[in-house]
Amino acid sequence: RQDVLELIKEMPASNMTNFYYTNKDGVHFNDQSQEAGIAQPANSNGAIYTDLDNDGDLDLVINNINKPAFIYRNDTQKGNGNFLNIQLKGNQKNTHGIGSKISIYAKGKTQVLEQMPTRGYLSTVSSILHFGLGDITTVDSLKVTWNSGKTETIEALSANRTIELNESNAQTLELAQKKSKTLFSTVRNSINFEHKPSSVNDFKRQSLLIKQLSHSSPPIAKADLNNDGLEDIVIGGGVDQPTAIYFQSSNKNFNKKANADFDLDKAHFDTDIAVLDVNNDGHLDIYMASGGYHNLTANDPLLQDRLYLGNGKGNFKKTHNSLPQMTISTGSVSFSDINNDSHLDIFIGGYNVPGRFPEIPRSYILINDGKGSYVDKTNEIQPNLQYPGMVTDATWEDMDGDTIEDLIIVGEWMPITIFLNKNGKLINGTDQFFESDLNGFWSSVLVEDLNKDGKQDIIAGNIGTNTQFTIDKDTPAELYYSDFDNNGSIDPILNFYIDGNSYPYVTRDELLGQLSSKRQKFNSYEKYADAQITDIFNDTELKKAKKLTATHQETSLFLSSTDEKFTKVHLPLQAQFSPVSEIIAEDFNQDGDLDLLLLGNNDYYKLRIGKFDANYGTLLLGDENANYKYISQSKSGLSIKGSNTRGIIIDDKLILTNYGKSIQTYQLTK
């Protein structure tokens, strides 16, 4: 026993300094650990706040392992800061009023606290609620809402005292308060569709992935498919689920129509939709992109895209020889008349190679022969479009004012790229619009004239800044990939910068689980703790590896300028809370200016990174100069939950798809 105690004493301590952050503006924080005086090293494992000396400000108690607790006295009151303390007296057994909410209003500002004193495991703070008031000496009003539904409002409260609120003095409201008008409201869903999810765990196939790739939301598109003047809906199928068409009736309901050819192709996983007239017969046809990751092989026949010809009456028949063989996991499909022959051509952006992320897949430029059959002309029109990157979205718009549509593509670990159409050839003109490459985790793109200057602007959806990492040009994210252990599988190694040095994001356990040959080199966690990529792999291994970088993580708005270069404009912070998978531009509040609705989230990142689920439908109202203001959920009326949300607007309805969920429908208030 004595030997064990001696060994324990010799174990190195993991003492570190605690951090103290002050809130700057509601969402940003400043590190003021030194100024606050709490920078003493320790192995801390718990903290509470309470007014120990009854002077009207909160003191701090921090528990430590193998060391006395730290007690920090708050000297705010010496600087003449004001406060208001609330003591709740609840009815029956809830004597402390657990769950009650108190709001105070002073000088146009609101503070809200809920009575929930528990903090972590077996810990609690004082049940006296404390409001810091700064230089405010009088609170205009206070409102308490008890769990029972009773409320009480008190006006004109002087500061620097503790007041007692009794539930027995509160009253139950007789009439429900009138709800404020919102821009959207939920309505009954008339589309009987539920997306079928996948049970595949991609981490079992490639353990070093940072996210799973088999769980994308179903694509949705709108068009008048039966020439009755009403827009209909096409929704992509999930796992063992056929593509579905819903025709709109005169009463604005949607009715599903069966299609035998769709049923025969239900094994395909639909990733994008293009609705166009490929054979110039006046009837719309449907191009369905196939993709996914799942258990597919690199050249699996289920990755082949499909083309269905329409007869103008809502019937569609699959063609079998109209498309070249393209066994890629398609990320995006978009069409334009590239060679100006009055027939629509198609760009197909490849997203991934199943089982071999992040290898770059083929992308294609397909030229229409005039009869609805397509030929691969990528090498002739723009050879660099054969392998541009992991494409997630693409669109055609006139970017240089010559009335000819140009191609804009985005993707993961690649820049926003613009190809200008010059006499039927696509020329990379990105440098004409951007000062430097903007490599990011781009997931969506929308091109519109948002500031009404007659030139196109770009808004591109990215992963956002609500992440564990921060990247820029000087400290990029880096992804090295190769078959490091020569077992036929690709091993992606993600790296981020910390204090000026780039470190692998993978843990020692994750690395050795995939690359067991490194176990002898890193036979302890201590040896791996400070290892960089050059410590893990030798020069020969790194020369064989390929490298991708990302320098930009913000969902971004780029406005056109007089010198043709785009100017980046900061969006409200709420645009960065979650990845953006869909961007919709519409004049939602009918003021004559385009607004933006950002949809997104992703529940399938590695557990250590966590779920991205903070976007409940981010509505940004714009003005004539493309300045945008975030509208809260209580005012927008949106409460969209799900992963990789996509959507369309039909008339006054917002129709949404989510991975593994039913359709959601919102009514736009007029």
XYZ file of C-alpha atoms in Angstrom:
670
model
C 0.000 0.000 0.000
C 2.848 2.383 0.834
C 4.386 1.722 -2.566
C 1.125 2.652 -4.280
C 0.890 5.889 -2.302
C 4.440 6.785 -3.256
C 3.658 6.160 -6.912
C 0.582 8.348 -6.713
C 2.648 11.163 -5.224
C 5.091 10.908 -8.113
C 2.351 11.153 -10.745
C 2.578 14.537 -12.499
C -0.204 16.991 -11.689
C -2.353 18.378 -14.457
C -2.727 21.786 -12.834
C -3.998 24.464 -15.165
C -5.327 27.971 -14.771
C -9.063 28.573 -14.951
C -10.555 31.008 -17.446
C -12.896 33.915 -16.853
C -14.820 35.404 -19.786
C -16.933 38.556 -19.734
C -19.892 38.910 -22.081
C -19.318 41.746 -24.519
C -22.535 42.057 -26.512
C -24.714 39.039 -25.790
C -22.875 36.621 -28.066
C -19.166 37.492 -27.894
C -16.857 37.064 -24.896
C -13.526 38.522 -23.795
C -10.915 36.555 -21.866
C -10.275 38.522 -18.662
C -8.775 35.784 -16.515
C -5.783 37.891 -15.494
C -7.830 41.017 -14.798
C -10.303 39.028 -12.714
C -7.487 37.604 -10.596
C -8.341 33.910 -10.970
C -5.201 32.748 -12.771
C -3.911 30.512 -9.964
C -2.990 27.019 -11.251
C -5.020 24.102 -9.908
C -6.887 20.978 -10.904
C -10.382 22.405 -10.537
C -13.523 20.342 -10.884
C -16.438 22.529 -9.849
C -17.553 26.108 -9.270
C -20.513 28.002 -7.832
C -21.394 31.648 -7.330
C -23.181 33.216 -4.382
C -23.088 36.417 -2.354
C -20.982 35.206 0.568
C -20.536 38.578 2.267
C -24.014 39.991 1.547
C -22.618 43.089 -0.159
C -24.811 42.779 -3.232
C -22.445 41.155 -5.715
C -21.744 37.512 -6.505
C -18.626 35.854 -5.138
C -17.016 32.771 -6.635
C -16.124 29.441 -5.028
C -14.025 26.911 -6.990
C -13.428 23.377 -5.774
C -10.019 21.789 -6.402
C -8.503 18.310 -6.260
C -5.763 17.867 -3.635
C -5.893 21.559 -2.787
C -8.138 23.827 -0.697
C -11.047 25.482 -2.466
C -10.502 28.919 -3.977
C -12.770 31.667 -2.666
C -12.800 34.846 -4.732
C -14.414 37.963 -3.274
C -16.198 40.154 -5.779
C -15.330 43.834 -5.341
C -17.856 45.158 -7.882
C -19.807 46.996 -5.185
C -16.758 49.100 -4.400
C -17.130 50.461 -7.908
C -20.739 51.511 -7.182
C -22.393 48.805 -9.300
C -26.109 48.366 -8.598
C -28.094 45.151 -8.206
C -31.471 43.633 -7.446
C -31.901 40.302 -5.649
C -35.057 38.186 -5.815
C -36.117 35.660 -3.174
C -38.935 33.370 -4.358
C -41.488 31.823 -1.999
C -43.477 29.196 -3.859
C -46.660 27.424 -2.868
C -46.922 23.845 -1.679
C -43.699 21.789 -1.949
C -41.950 23.974 -4.550
C -40.885 26.475 -1.917
C -37.972 27.894 -3.957
C -40.098 28.351 -7.078
C -37.982 26.012 -9.224
C -38.741 26.632 -12.917
C -40.150 30.120 -12.420
C -39.063 32.892 -14.773
C -38.310 36.487 -13.777
C -37.937 39.323 -16.271
C -36.836 42.825 -15.370
C -37.113 45.879 -17.629
C -34.982 48.999 -17.252
C -33.931 51.731 -19.691
C -35.185 49.782 -22.704
C -33.257 46.637 -21.804
C -34.488 43.277 -20.569
C -32.869 40.709 -18.306
C -34.333 37.246 -17.806
C -33.450 34.576 -15.243
C -35.023 31.202 -14.588
C -34.938 29.610 -11.161
C -32.783 26.558 -11.782
C -30.023 26.532 -9.140
C -28.523 23.113 -9.956
C -25.061 23.306 -11.517
C -23.463 20.097 -12.715
C -23.222 16.920 -10.676
C -24.457 17.230 -7.063
C -23.888 21.000 -7.070
C -26.128 23.994 -6.622
C -25.909 27.770 -6.400
C -27.892 30.095 -4.191
C -31.636 30.147 -4.775
C -31.575 33.954 -4.508
C -31.686 35.324 -8.054
C -29.234 38.151 -8.706
C -29.561 40.877 -11.360
C -26.605 43.181 -12.005
C -27.800 46.671 -12.969
C -24.650 48.701 -13.558
C -25.500 52.382 -13.148
C -29.281 51.782 -13.153
C -30.842 52.769 -9.832
C -34.501 52.032 -10.598
C -36.048 49.056 -12.365
C -39.015 50.108 -14.492
C -40.891 46.840 -13.960
C -40.486 43.220 -12.950
C -42.582 40.253 -14.079
C -42.533 36.817 -12.494
C -44.192 33.780 -14.103
C -44.613 30.817 -11.781
C -44.809 27.176 -12.859
C -48.473 27.167 -11.950
C -49.115 29.750 -14.670
C -49.709 32.566 -12.214
C -48.012 35.884 -12.901
C -47.287 39.073 -11.036
C -45.950 42.415 -12.270
C -44.378 45.010 -10.003
C -43.386 48.480 -11.173
C -40.796 51.064 -10.083
C -38.397 49.031 -7.940
C -35.398 50.745 -6.378
C -32.041 48.961 -6.702
C -29.613 47.531 -4.137
C -31.993 45.398 -2.139
C -33.502 41.942 -1.898
C -37.223 41.626 -2.511
C -39.394 38.641 -1.745
C -41.945 37.413 -4.270
C -44.721 35.133 -3.048
C -46.651 32.886 -5.395
C -49.727 33.490 -3.231
C -49.740 37.131 -4.417
C -49.722 36.168 -8.116
C -52.845 35.756 -10.225
C -53.862 33.405 -13.018
C -54.505 35.204 -16.297
C -58.122 34.797 -17.336
C -57.558 35.523 -21.009
C -54.749 34.218 -23.138
C -52.595 36.989 -24.473
C -53.075 37.742 -28.123
C -50.238 36.221 -30.123
C -48.169 38.661 -32.110
C -48.327 38.294 -35.876
C -45.500 36.264 -37.397
C -44.266 36.086 -40.991
C -44.823 32.321 -41.109
C -47.309 29.990 -39.489
C -47.519 26.208 -39.509
C -50.261 24.679 -41.635
C -51.601 21.211 -42.259
C -49.280 19.229 -44.482
C -51.034 17.873 -47.586
C -47.957 16.022 -48.901
C -47.853 12.463 -47.606
C -44.119 11.856 -47.813
C -41.641 10.601 -45.221
C -38.000 10.231 -46.132
C -36.477 6.812 -45.463
C -33.175 7.110 -43.560
C -30.110 4.901 -43.794
C -28.904 2.636 -41.000
C -25.332 2.653 -42.352
C -22.592 3.954 -40.035
C -19.937 5.473 -42.295
C -17.409 5.599 -39.454
C -17.234 1.814 -39.555
C -16.162 2.043 -43.180
C -13.741 4.958 -42.804
C -13.123 5.534 -39.121
C -11.214 8.794 -39.609
C -14.066 10.651 -41.336
C -15.135 13.864 -39.589
C -18.744 13.359 -40.686
C -20.934 10.671 -42.184
C -21.822 11.058 -45.862
C -24.795 8.677 -46.152
C -27.364 10.915 -44.518
C -28.276 13.727 -46.896
C -31.760 15.209 -47.021
C -34.030 14.447 -50.001
C -33.826 16.983 -52.837
C -37.014 18.834 -53.727
C -37.906 20.765 -56.899
C -40.955 22.523 -58.310
C -42.301 22.887 -61.860
C -45.557 22.647 -63.823
C -45.191 19.021 -64.879
C -48.640 18.513 -66.449
C -49.202 21.909 -68.118
C -52.211 22.903 -66.015
C -50.732 26.218 -64.862
C -50.023 24.966 -61.332
C -46.610 24.178 -59.905
C -46.054 20.565 -58.915
C -43.385 18.953 -56.723
C -40.685 16.337 -57.262
C -39.060 14.794 -54.166
C -36.039 12.518 -54.236
C -36.163 9.094 -52.649
C -34.145 7.753 -49.744
C -32.929 4.226 -49.070
C -35.044 1.772 -51.110
C -37.525 4.585 -51.767
C -38.583 5.769 -55.237
C -38.668 9.337 -56.491
C -42.113 10.845 -55.846
C -44.217 13.348 -57.814
C -47.040 15.354 -56.259
C -49.430 17.238 -58.529
C -51.096 20.387 -57.292
C -54.877 20.586 -57.504
C -57.041 23.670 -57.849
C -57.623 23.731 -54.087
C -53.815 23.903 -53.571
C -53.523 20.406 -52.171
C -50.945 17.961 -53.522
C -51.740 14.453 -54.716
C -49.147 11.771 -55.353
C -49.052 10.052 -58.722
C -47.555 6.582 -59.098
C -44.826 5.980 -61.674
C -43.624 2.494 -62.603
C -40.186 3.618 -63.806
C -39.543 5.480 -60.553
C -40.446 2.323 -58.634
C -37.986 0.246 -60.676
C -35.181 2.666 -59.745
C -35.931 2.858 -56.029
C -32.557 1.295 -55.128
C -30.865 4.540 -56.233
C -30.273 7.212 -53.572
C -31.459 10.568 -54.980
C -29.195 13.559 -54.305
C -30.357 16.311 -56.692
C -33.044 17.109 -59.247
C -33.089 19.105 -62.477
C -36.366 19.753 -64.296
C -35.847 20.786 -67.940
C -37.027 20.115 -71.497
C -34.152 18.031 -72.866
C -35.647 17.211 -76.288
C -37.414 20.510 -77.090
C -40.847 18.902 -77.362
C -42.443 21.501 -75.093
C -42.774 19.061 -72.184
C -40.668 19.088 -69.050
C -38.410 16.131 -68.294
C -36.761 15.093 -65.023
C -33.052 14.511 -64.455
C -32.459 12.557 -61.233
C -28.971 12.567 -59.721
C -27.803 9.407 -57.980
C -25.296 9.394 -55.170
C -24.716 8.509 -51.570
C -21.948 6.728 -49.735
C -23.584 3.842 -47.889
C -22.186 0.449 -48.911
C -21.684 1.523 -52.504
C -18.496 0.755 -54.412
C -16.468 3.354 -56.292
C -18.050 2.421 -59.660
C -21.357 1.041 -58.447
C -24.128 0.965 -61.109
C -26.453 2.507 -58.518
C -24.437 5.727 -58.864
C -25.601 6.215 -62.466
C -27.847 9.273 -62.926
C -31.218 8.823 -64.667
C -33.247 10.808 -67.184
C -37.054 10.547 -67.433
C -38.890 12.040 -70.413
C -42.276 13.670 -69.820
C -45.323 13.727 -72.094
C -46.792 16.971 -70.725
C -49.562 15.115 -68.917
C -47.580 14.127 -65.835
C -46.300 10.797 -67.118
C -42.556 10.070 -67.234
C -40.612 7.332 -68.975
C -36.973 6.487 -68.311
C -34.510 6.691 -71.198
C -31.723 4.109 -71.252
C -29.213 5.502 -73.726
C -29.429 9.279 -73.263
C -26.647 9.632 -70.700
C -23.036 8.449 -70.809
C -21.827 6.098 -68.108
C -21.166 8.226 -65.001
C -20.817 6.085 -61.905
C -20.056 8.924 -59.511
C -21.789 10.121 -56.377
C -23.398 13.263 -57.772
C -23.536 16.353 -55.574
C -25.220 18.841 -57.896
C -26.938 19.101 -61.282
C -27.560 22.355 -63.180
C -28.319 23.165 -66.800
C -27.707 25.881 -69.416
C -27.361 26.220 -73.187
C -23.566 26.238 -73.220
C -23.006 26.162 -77.004
C -25.941 28.417 -77.910
C -27.729 25.854 -80.079
C -31.095 26.240 -78.288
C -30.698 22.883 -76.529
C -30.045 22.630 -72.800
C -26.722 21.188 -71.689
C -25.888 19.959 -68.182
C -23.131 20.294 -65.591
C -22.887 17.347 -63.186
C -20.755 17.960 -60.104
C -19.260 14.895 -58.423
C -19.295 14.991 -54.613
C -17.459 11.929 -53.313
C -16.006 8.529 -54.126
C -17.795 5.996 -51.874
C -15.399 4.429 -49.405
C -12.492 6.660 -50.448
C -13.173 10.110 -48.973
C -11.725 12.662 -49.719
C -10.595 11.493 -53.166
C -11.866 13.867 -55.851
C -14.548 12.337 -58.134
C -15.194 13.093 -61.799
C -17.464 15.945 -62.806
C -18.998 16.319 -66.257
C -20.117 18.779 -68.899
C -22.741 17.024 -71.021
C -23.734 18.524 -74.368
C -27.208 17.936 -75.767
C -27.286 16.512 -79.312
C -30.613 18.249 -79.958
C -32.662 15.111 -79.442
C -32.266 14.759 -75.697
C -29.173 12.555 -75.721
C -25.992 13.735 -74.036
C -22.293 13.403 -74.803
C -19.393 14.028 -72.407
C -17.555 17.094 -73.750
C -15.807 18.129 -70.534
C -12.307 17.873 -71.953
C -13.192 20.085 -74.911
C -15.107 22.759 -73.016
C -13.023 22.977 -69.818
C -10.594 20.161 -68.888
C -10.256 21.455 -65.324
C -13.927 20.688 -64.757
C -13.157 16.973 -64.875
C -11.856 17.094 -61.287
C -12.741 20.507 -59.799
C -13.263 19.180 -56.260
C -16.008 17.751 -54.063
C -18.868 19.719 -55.605
C -21.932 20.318 -53.439
C -23.813 22.943 -55.459
C -23.715 24.757 -58.791
C -25.760 27.325 -60.674
C -25.723 29.158 -64.011
C -25.995 32.966 -64.087
C -24.626 35.813 -66.229
C -21.729 37.096 -64.119
C -19.920 39.380 -66.600
C -22.874 41.167 -68.225
C -22.622 39.613 -71.691
C -26.137 38.043 -71.420
C -24.605 34.536 -71.543
C -24.915 32.294 -68.519
C -21.753 31.415 -66.645
C -21.105 28.544 -64.232
C -20.607 29.059 -60.485
C -19.635 26.010 -58.415
C -18.913 25.440 -54.730
C -17.878 22.443 -52.696
C -16.094 21.105 -49.658
C -12.371 21.836 -49.379
C -12.515 23.921 -52.561
C -12.964 27.593 -53.470
C -15.975 29.364 -54.902
C -15.172 29.099 -58.612
C -16.614 31.011 -61.572
C -16.289 29.735 -65.155
C -17.184 32.319 -67.802
C -18.842 31.107 -70.995
C -16.832 32.473 -73.924
C -18.033 31.176 -77.302
C -19.058 27.830 -75.890
C -15.876 27.346 -73.862
C -15.778 27.728 -70.088
C -12.888 29.897 -68.929
C -11.927 30.091 -65.251
C -12.620 33.735 -64.402
C -12.537 33.459 -60.624
C -9.611 35.908 -60.326
C -11.712 38.503 -62.124
C -14.160 38.528 -59.199
C -12.160 37.502 -56.101
C -8.831 38.774 -54.794
C -7.834 35.298 -53.584
C -9.130 31.750 -53.375
C -11.810 31.197 -50.745
C -11.423 27.544 -49.888
C -14.173 26.461 -47.535
C -16.637 23.792 -46.530
C -19.166 25.267 -48.983
C -22.491 23.435 -49.108
C -24.817 25.728 -51.091
C -24.778 28.763 -53.381
C -27.325 31.321 -54.552
C -26.766 34.055 -57.143
C -29.113 37.065 -57.163
C -28.957 40.839 -57.625
C -29.545 41.581 -53.951
C -28.543 45.279 -53.906
C -30.357 46.252 -57.137
C -27.271 47.515 -58.981
C -27.888 45.379 -62.065
C -25.057 42.973 -61.190
C -25.209 39.536 -59.682
C -24.249 38.960 -56.067
C -23.309 35.662 -54.423
C -24.330 34.173 -51.102
C -22.696 30.858 -50.242
C -23.544 28.520 -47.378
C -20.670 27.237 -45.253
C -20.140 25.294 -42.017
C -20.379 28.480 -39.921
C -18.307 29.658 -36.964
C -20.170 27.812 -34.203
C -17.367 25.248 -34.153
C -14.491 24.030 -31.999
C -12.022 25.465 -34.499
C -11.309 28.808 -36.126
C -9.650 28.924 -39.525
C -8.366 31.658 -41.808
C -5.714 32.183 -44.471
C -2.865 32.065 -41.944
C -4.224 29.164 -39.883
C -6.112 26.927 -42.328
C -7.662 23.551 -41.748
C -5.558 20.915 -43.484
C -6.617 17.475 -44.655
C -3.866 15.000 -45.532
C -5.007 11.776 -47.151
C -3.384 8.639 -48.459
C -3.414 4.886 -47.981
C -0.873 5.279 -45.198
C -1.019 1.645 -44.062
C -1.232 0.158 -47.594
C -4.422 -1.765 -46.885
C -6.379 -0.372 -49.845
C -8.328 2.168 -47.769
C -7.910 5.950 -47.735
C -6.940 7.490 -44.382
C -7.916 11.192 -44.026
C -6.020 13.069 -41.284
C -7.596 16.400 -40.316
C -5.379 19.140 -38.813
C -6.178 22.472 -37.115
C -3.945 25.221 -35.788
C -3.589 25.751 -32.031
C -1.356 28.584 -30.785
C 0.356 28.864 -34.163
C 1.026 25.148 -34.653
C -0.986 22.651 -36.703
C -2.008 19.466 -34.860
C -3.962 16.396 -35.961
C -7.563 16.463 -34.787
C -7.703 12.678 -34.472
C -7.057 11.281 -31.025
C -4.352 8.729 -30.331
C -7.004 6.004 -29.984
C -8.570 6.937 -33.334
C -5.217 7.042 -35.069
C -3.998 3.703 -33.704
C -7.381 2.101 -34.363
C -6.808 2.760 -38.061
C -2.998 2.797 -38.265
C -1.846 0.166 -35.814
C 1.715 0.367 -37.165
C 2.105 3.672 -35.285
C 1.477 2.041 -31.910
C 5.133 1.441 -31.126
C 6.025 5.046 -31.936
C 3.198 6.447 -29.809
C 3.086 3.939 -26.977
C 1.784 6.561 -24.539
C -0.634 9.460 -24.612
C 2.185 11.745 -23.493
C 4.190 11.024 -26.640
C 1.187 11.722 -28.852
C 0.040 14.864 -27.011
C 2.284 17.320 -28.883
C 2.722 15.319 -32.084
C 2.310 17.153 -35.379
C 1.686 15.595 -38.767
C 5.433 15.522 -39.457
C 5.970 13.563 -36.239
C 3.396 10.947 -37.171
C 4.448 10.400 -40.800
C 7.907 10.466 -42.354
C 8.877 12.436 -45.450
C 8.232 9.504 -47.783
C 4.721 9.004 -46.426
C 3.875 12.710 -46.658
C 5.201 13.011 -50.217
C 2.844 10.207 -51.221
C -0.087 11.916 -49.481
C -2.328 14.590 -50.976
C -3.398 17.695 -49.102
C -6.541 19.839 -49.077
C -6.934 23.137 -47.236
C -9.840 25.272 -46.043
C -9.426 28.915 -45.065
C -13.011 30.107 -44.839
C -15.833 28.843 -42.624
C -18.365 31.675 -42.640
C -21.588 31.594 -44.627
C -20.828 34.662 -46.733
C -22.433 37.351 -48.829
C -20.383 38.820 -51.690
C -21.732 42.000 -53.271
C -20.722 43.220 -56.708
C -18.748 46.452 -56.977
C -17.814 48.951 -59.668
C -14.432 47.279 -60.340
C -16.081 43.838 -60.802
C -14.440 42.509 -57.637
C -16.792 41.163 -55.006
C -16.915 42.802 -51.602
C -17.552 40.515 -48.661
C -20.364 41.781 -46.431
C -20.817 40.496 -42.896
C -24.097 38.773 -42.216
C -25.772 38.705 -38.785
C -24.033 36.315 -36.409
C -27.040 33.959 -36.413
C -26.143 33.031 -40.006
C -23.053 31.291 -38.607
C -24.755 29.100 -35.997
C -24.987 26.000 -38.218
C -24.052 24.673 -41.677
C -26.287 26.079 -44.431
C -27.581 23.487 -46.897
C -30.179 25.644 -48.683
C -30.583 29.369 -49.373
C -33.907 30.845 -50.479
C -34.227 34.462 -51.661
C -37.728 35.912 -51.547
C -39.429 39.157 -50.557
C -40.994 37.612 -47.469
C -42.184 40.860 -45.843
C -43.302 42.392 -49.161
C -41.296 45.601 -48.874
C -39.806 45.323 -52.363
C -36.421 43.995 -51.229
C -35.157 40.430 -51.320
C -34.846 38.626 -47.996
C -32.881 35.458 -47.267
C -33.917 32.235 -45.589
C -31.013 30.012 -44.541
C -31.771 26.333 -43.927
C -29.360 23.727 -42.679
C -28.021 21.740 -39.694
C -26.156 18.434 -39.716
C -26.565 15.722 -37.093
C -23.933 13.375 -38.495
C -20.557 14.850 -37.622
C -18.145 12.921 -35.417
C -19.387 12.799 -31.831
C -16.418 14.825 -30.581
C -17.343 17.676 -32.951
C -21.004 17.383 -32.018
C -24.316 17.991 -33.736
C -24.964 21.174 -35.664
C -28.628 21.852 -34.854
C -28.835 25.561 -33.952
C -30.647 26.673 -37.133
C -34.419 26.671 -36.721
C -34.885 28.580 -39.967
C -32.653 31.664 -40.054
C -34.650 34.508 -41.598
C -32.711 37.609 -42.660
C -34.724 40.632 -43.797
C -32.906 42.826 -46.309
C -33.112 46.406 -47.508
C -32.380 47.945 -50.916
C -28.639 47.978 -50.177
C -28.519 44.293 -49.161
C -28.105 45.037 -45.469
C -29.583 42.143 -43.527
C -31.182 41.912 -40.093
C -31.892 38.674 -38.262
C -35.523 38.048 -37.319
C -36.004 35.975 -34.171
C -38.032 32.759 -34.207
C -40.792 34.402 -32.143
C -41.234 36.955 -34.937
C -40.579 34.741 -37.953
C -42.799 31.925 -36.662
C -40.317 29.312 -37.915
C -39.337 26.326 -35.780
C -37.665 24.035 -38.306
C -36.012 20.977 -36.804
C -34.022 18.388 -38.683
C -30.782 17.713 -40.527
C -29.708 19.033 -43.948
C -32.980 20.890 -44.464
C -33.986 21.778 -48.036
C -36.970 23.747 -49.207
C -38.961 25.503 -51.921
C -41.552 28.279 -52.055
C -44.792 27.559 -53.904
C -47.225 30.463 -53.947
C -47.454 31.442 -50.275
C -46.172 28.170 -48.809
C -42.723 27.116 -47.635
C -42.327 23.356 -48.153
C -39.407 21.641 -46.433
C -37.687 18.268 -46.522
C -35.496 16.868 -43.757
C -33.415 13.743 -43.549
C -35.514 10.831 -42.266
C -38.556 13.030 -41.572
C -41.944 13.978 -42.988
C -42.587 17.121 -45.004
C -42.977 20.374 -43.053
C -45.166 23.170 -44.410
C -45.391 26.825 -43.400
C -47.810 29.472 -44.616
C -46.380 32.879 -45.484
C -48.498 35.599 -43.884
C -49.701 38.272 -46.262
